[in-house]
Amino acid sequence: MYKIVEKKILAPNIYLMDVEAPRIAKSAQPGQFIIVRADEKSERIPLTICDYNREKGTITIVFQVVGSSTMKMSKLEAEDYFQDFVGPLGQPSEFIHENIEELKKKSIVFVAGGVGTAPVYPQVKWLNSLGIKADVIVGSKSKEFLILEEEMRKEAGNLYITTDDGSYGNKGLVTEVLKNLIENENKKYDVVVAIGPMIMMKFVAKLTKEYGIKTVVSLNTLMVDGTGMCGACRVTVGGHTKFTCVDGPEFDGHLVDFEEAMRRQTMYKTEEGKQFLEQQEREEGHICHVGLGGEK
Amino acid sequence: MDRLKKTPVKEQDAHERIKNFNEVSLGYSEEEAVNEASRCLNCKNPLCVSDCPVSISIPKFIQCIKERNFKKAAEIINEASSLPAICGRVCPQETQCEGKCILGIKGEPVSIGKLERFIGDWSRENNIDLSIKCEKKNKKIAVIGGGPAGLTCAGDLAKIGYDVTIFEALHEPGGVLVYGIPEFRLPKDTVVKHEIENVKKLGVKIETDVIIGKTVTIDELMEEEGFSAIFIGSGAGLPKFMGIPGENYNGVFSANEFLTRNNLMKAFRKDYDTPIKVGMKVAVVGGGNVAMDAARTARRLGAEVHIVYRRSEEELPARKEEIHHAKEEGIIFDLLTNPVEILADEKGWVKAMKCIRMELGEPDASGRRRPIEIKDSEFIMEVDTVIMSLGTSPNPLIASTTKGLEANKWGCICADEETGITSREGVFAGGDAVTGAATVILAMEAGKKAAKAIDELLMKKKK
């Protein structure tokens, strides 16, 4: 059992939790993920590590309620326990393996969409600890759903915020901000790292391909075990089948077959949506949830 | 009683059992067990024992059953194996103990497996304590993987006083016993959990949710956490795909994913959250025990199920008993057939499989006749779900994160067959991690041998 030592509500339906997991905190690296199981009957859910504290032995996760299992998780409070918490899984960000001097010469921009801001954070923080200031573009539905703004501002070079409805920062999509920076602000980026909904990563990769800028994406596929034993998370990268949980989650965005990846994400959509609706109805009486979306 | 005929075992009716996940074979009653035990000739030089990988004193425990001394029978088995209720159910006895039984020459061999299972079940139902008190040795040993190899190795080491910790990657120990073999062959909550509890009663600690090579490395266990020796029993859990076009369409699964969702995550139960998707018509590609398990699981979830296998019935690698059960349950066998492409509808969901007919040529290196494609024999088989059951190989994670540990080109850890000794001092390995996918009982044999070798090494160091 894994103790929740802190819980914060960052935005409507978006939660942050610090979880006691000393072994994972000791070995975690930016870019990796964990798998959590709320209780005996829950599914195993993959979540990218948002932060880690090796001294305290804690891992920070951020999740959005999109289905019955994340709903269960959101009901837990500080001092409660998760049944299972496994990791760190996947490959660390490739920055970790790079020569620091080479890395310092690079101009890096992160593009974060929605809860994708959480997995961007540890990478920006890690770079900053080496004196590398990366630019960060954060896209959010509205001001209300913007998360980790202060934390990010401390670690990033320039922070550009954009909202779909214009309630804060720019109005519009992250791709428009990126395009503007490259074309009008004369930014010369060597690497773009995009983390967010699959559709956002697809369009960022499409844009950067035009400019020939190397682009890394972190895929959020369906997963079961997260250790390479089932292939539920398989994706096609450069024509080869890869398992996101062991070969990824980060891949070259210009080589990922996004159409296939998005299609595979919908595999259990009906079951998941149905269960979620049933549970909400039970708990809150009938509420209409037409257009219920979100990603795992 | 006809000495040449087995005492039959009661089974759930095929029409009933395809509607549930309850165990198919109901096992012997006391009377039936005693009856079957009395067929044993109690050979002076018992051949059955020599073909049991863990060398259970078979005639001895069977004589105890005959005398109705079931507790004594349990103690005799316990000297060699801590998992009788499991082995009695899943061992391929026809090629092991029962294959060598003298009665099998003129008639049917003694049902050794069913008798072992009877004793395992009887000790559980009667709360028999088989734990052994011994002097503690004050040395820590880590066992990587809570499957049959690891459980056996850990149990044997604990029995002689070592402080053993099993590290398991999944949230439950048992390995293939919990995620692979279905409920209807091996009940989890009663049989598997109980036998794992017995291993814990010997003093073995089990840490779940620990992935060696990620959460902690073998080097850290030895250098920082004070483990004197390590046994790697991490199995062969990496699924193979065919590499044909269309394998990533929605509705194509590895047997590992399909079975893990159903067995470990209990997707077949409404009160568990993990979903499982099975269509109206399912093709399971492959012919091993895992293919039979996947096919029979899909059948129970309500589908019409086809086994698609490229050789003929004679070459099916699955146990005869499993094939027989599958047929009774209405599984259709499409033999000498091989998929060449998976076809999907406009939304990317599987709608059919393009297959080719095969014929058998000359025997290949493995001694089995090689399947050859018949030219221009392609045809379309309409299915909406495909489950690939083509075998598995070891996960390269441990070998790639442990200094000085050699693995071969298939990812199998190089280890001595008799002792489990690897290229790294103090590190032993056995089971599927070394051999590639094999059987539960062979993994237990490897765990047993390694436990003996670990003890020898540590005793020698002490001197």
Short mmCIF file of C-alpha atoms in Angstrom, two decimals, chain A residues 2 23-24 26-27 32 37 39-44 68-69 72 83-92 222-236 241 243 245-246 260 263-272 275 279, chain B residues 167-172 179 193 207-211 214-216 220-221 224-225 227 237-239 241 247-258 260-261 264-266 269-277 346-349 392 395 397:
data_model
loop_
_atom_site.label_atom_id
_atom_site.label_comp_id
_atom_site.label_asym_id
_atom_site.label_seq_id
_atom_site.Cartn_x
_atom_site.Cartn_y
_atom_site.Cartn_z
CA TYR A 2 1.20 3.48 -0.87
CA ARG A 23 12.12 3.01 -4.04
CA ILE A 24 10.57 4.81 -7.03
CA LYS A 26 15.16 7.06 -5.53
CA SER A 27 15.36 5.88 -9.16
CA GLN A 32 9.30 8.19 -16.91
CA ARG A 37 -4.17 0.95 -8.99
CA ASP A 39 -8.03 -0.42 -4.95
CA GLU A 40 -8.48 -4.16 -5.32
CA LYS A 41 -11.02 -3.85 -8.15
CA SER A 42 -9.48 -0.94 -10.03
CA GLU A 43 -7.64 -0.94 -13.33
CA ARG A 44 -3.94 -0.25 -13.67
CA SER A 68 -14.47 5.48 -13.29
CA SER A 69 -10.94 4.63 -12.11
CA LYS A 72 -12.14 6.55 -7.61
CA GLN A 83 -3.38 -0.29 -3.43
CA ASP A 84 -0.50 -0.33 -5.95
CA PHE A 85 2.06 2.13 -7.27
CA VAL A 86 4.69 0.76 -9.67
CA GLY A 87 7.65 2.35 -11.40
CA PRO A 88 9.56 4.15 -12.60
CA LEU A 89 8.59 2.79 -16.01
CA GLY A 90 9.65 3.57 -19.56
CA GLN A 91 12.76 5.30 -20.82
CA PRO A 92 13.86 8.59 -19.26
CA LEU A 222 -3.68 2.37 -23.42
CA MET A 223 -1.65 0.18 -21.09
CA VAL A 224 -2.19 -2.85 -18.88
CA ASP A 225 1.00 -4.06 -17.21
CA GLY A 226 3.41 -1.33 -18.35
CA THR A 227 6.39 -3.71 -18.33
CA GLY A 228 6.37 -5.03 -21.92
CA MET A 229 4.47 -8.26 -21.42
CA CYS A 230 1.28 -7.59 -23.36
CA GLY A 231 1.65 -5.13 -26.22
CA ALA A 232 -1.60 -3.25 -25.51
CA CYS A 233 0.41 -0.03 -25.88
CA ARG A 234 1.95 -0.85 -29.25
CA VAL A 235 2.45 1.93 -31.77
CA THR A 236 4.04 2.16 -35.20
CA THR A 241 5.99 -1.80 -34.03
CA PHE A 243 5.81 -0.91 -27.16
CA CYS A 245 5.80 1.22 -22.09
CA VAL A 246 9.34 -0.08 -22.68
CA GLU A 260 -3.21 4.47 -35.78
CA ARG A 263 -7.60 4.88 -33.31
CA ARG A 264 -6.14 2.40 -30.81
CA GLN A 265 -6.87 4.84 -27.97
CA THR A 266 -10.60 4.55 -28.69
CA MET A 267 -10.61 0.74 -28.33
CA TYR A 268 -12.52 0.75 -25.02
CA LYS A 269 -14.13 4.16 -25.37
CA THR A 270 -17.69 2.89 -25.23
CA GLU A 271 -17.13 0.65 -22.21
CA GLU A 272 -15.23 3.34 -20.38
CA GLN A 275 -19.16 2.81 -16.87
CA GLN A 279 -21.24 5.66 -11.80
CA PHE B 167 10.52 -9.20 -5.72
CA GLU B 168 7.51 -9.28 -8.04
CA ALA B 169 6.77 -6.73 -10.80
CA LEU B 170 3.00 -7.21 -10.90
CA HIS B 171 0.63 -6.45 -8.04
CA GLU B 172 0.16 -10.12 -7.23
CA TYR B 179 -2.09 -13.80 -15.13
CA LYS B 193 -3.44 -17.77 -3.14
CA GLU B 207 7.49 -7.37 -2.21
CA THR B 208 5.08 -6.72 -5.09
CA ASP B 209 5.19 -3.72 -7.47
CA VAL B 210 9.00 -3.91 -7.74
CA ILE B 211 10.48 -4.09 -11.23
CA LYS B 214 13.75 -0.14 -13.07
CA THR B 215 12.65 0.24 -9.45
CA VAL B 216 15.93 -1.19 -8.19
CA GLU B 220 21.90 -2.22 -5.85
CA LEU B 221 20.34 -5.24 -4.13
CA GLU B 224 23.45 -1.55 -1.01
CA GLU B 225 20.79 -3.82 0.45
CA PHE B 227 21.69 -9.61 -0.38
CA GLY B 237 6.72 -12.71 -20.73
CA LEU B 238 7.47 -10.84 -23.95
CA PRO B 239 4.80 -11.65 -26.56
CA PHE B 241 3.61 -11.00 -33.07
CA GLU B 247 -1.56 -6.50 -36.73
CA ASN B 248 -2.12 -3.14 -35.04
CA TYR B 249 -5.77 -2.80 -36.04
CA ASN B 250 -8.30 -2.51 -33.21
CA GLY B 251 -9.37 -5.98 -32.15
CA VAL B 252 -5.95 -7.67 -32.43
CA PHE B 253 -4.51 -8.76 -29.07
CA SER B 254 -1.58 -10.74 -27.79
CA ALA B 255 -2.75 -13.77 -25.80
CA ASN B 256 -0.83 -12.23 -22.87
CA GLU B 257 -2.94 -9.07 -22.96
CA PHE B 258 -6.19 -10.97 -23.40
CA THR B 260 -3.96 -10.75 -18.25
CA ARG B 261 -7.08 -8.61 -18.57
CA LEU B 264 -5.21 -10.95 -13.29
CA MET B 265 -7.55 -7.98 -13.73
CA LYS B 266 -10.72 -10.12 -13.61
CA ARG B 269 -16.40 -9.88 -13.56
CA LYS B 270 -18.77 -6.90 -13.62
CA ASP B 271 -17.54 -5.57 -10.29
CA TYR B 272 -13.95 -5.09 -11.58
CA ASP B 273 -13.02 -1.98 -13.59
CA THR B 274 -10.72 -3.36 -16.31
CA PRO B 275 -12.59 -3.80 -19.61
CA ILE B 276 -12.15 -6.62 -22.13
CA LYS B 277 -13.29 -6.62 -25.70
CA GLU B 346 -13.01 1.85 -42.63
CA LYS B 347 -12.81 2.65 -38.90
CA GLY B 348 -9.77 0.44 -38.36
CA TRP B 349 -11.54 -2.44 -36.61
CA THR B 392 6.84 -15.54 -25.72
CA ASN B 395 12.16 -9.67 -21.20
CA LEU B 397 15.36 -5.72 -18.96
#
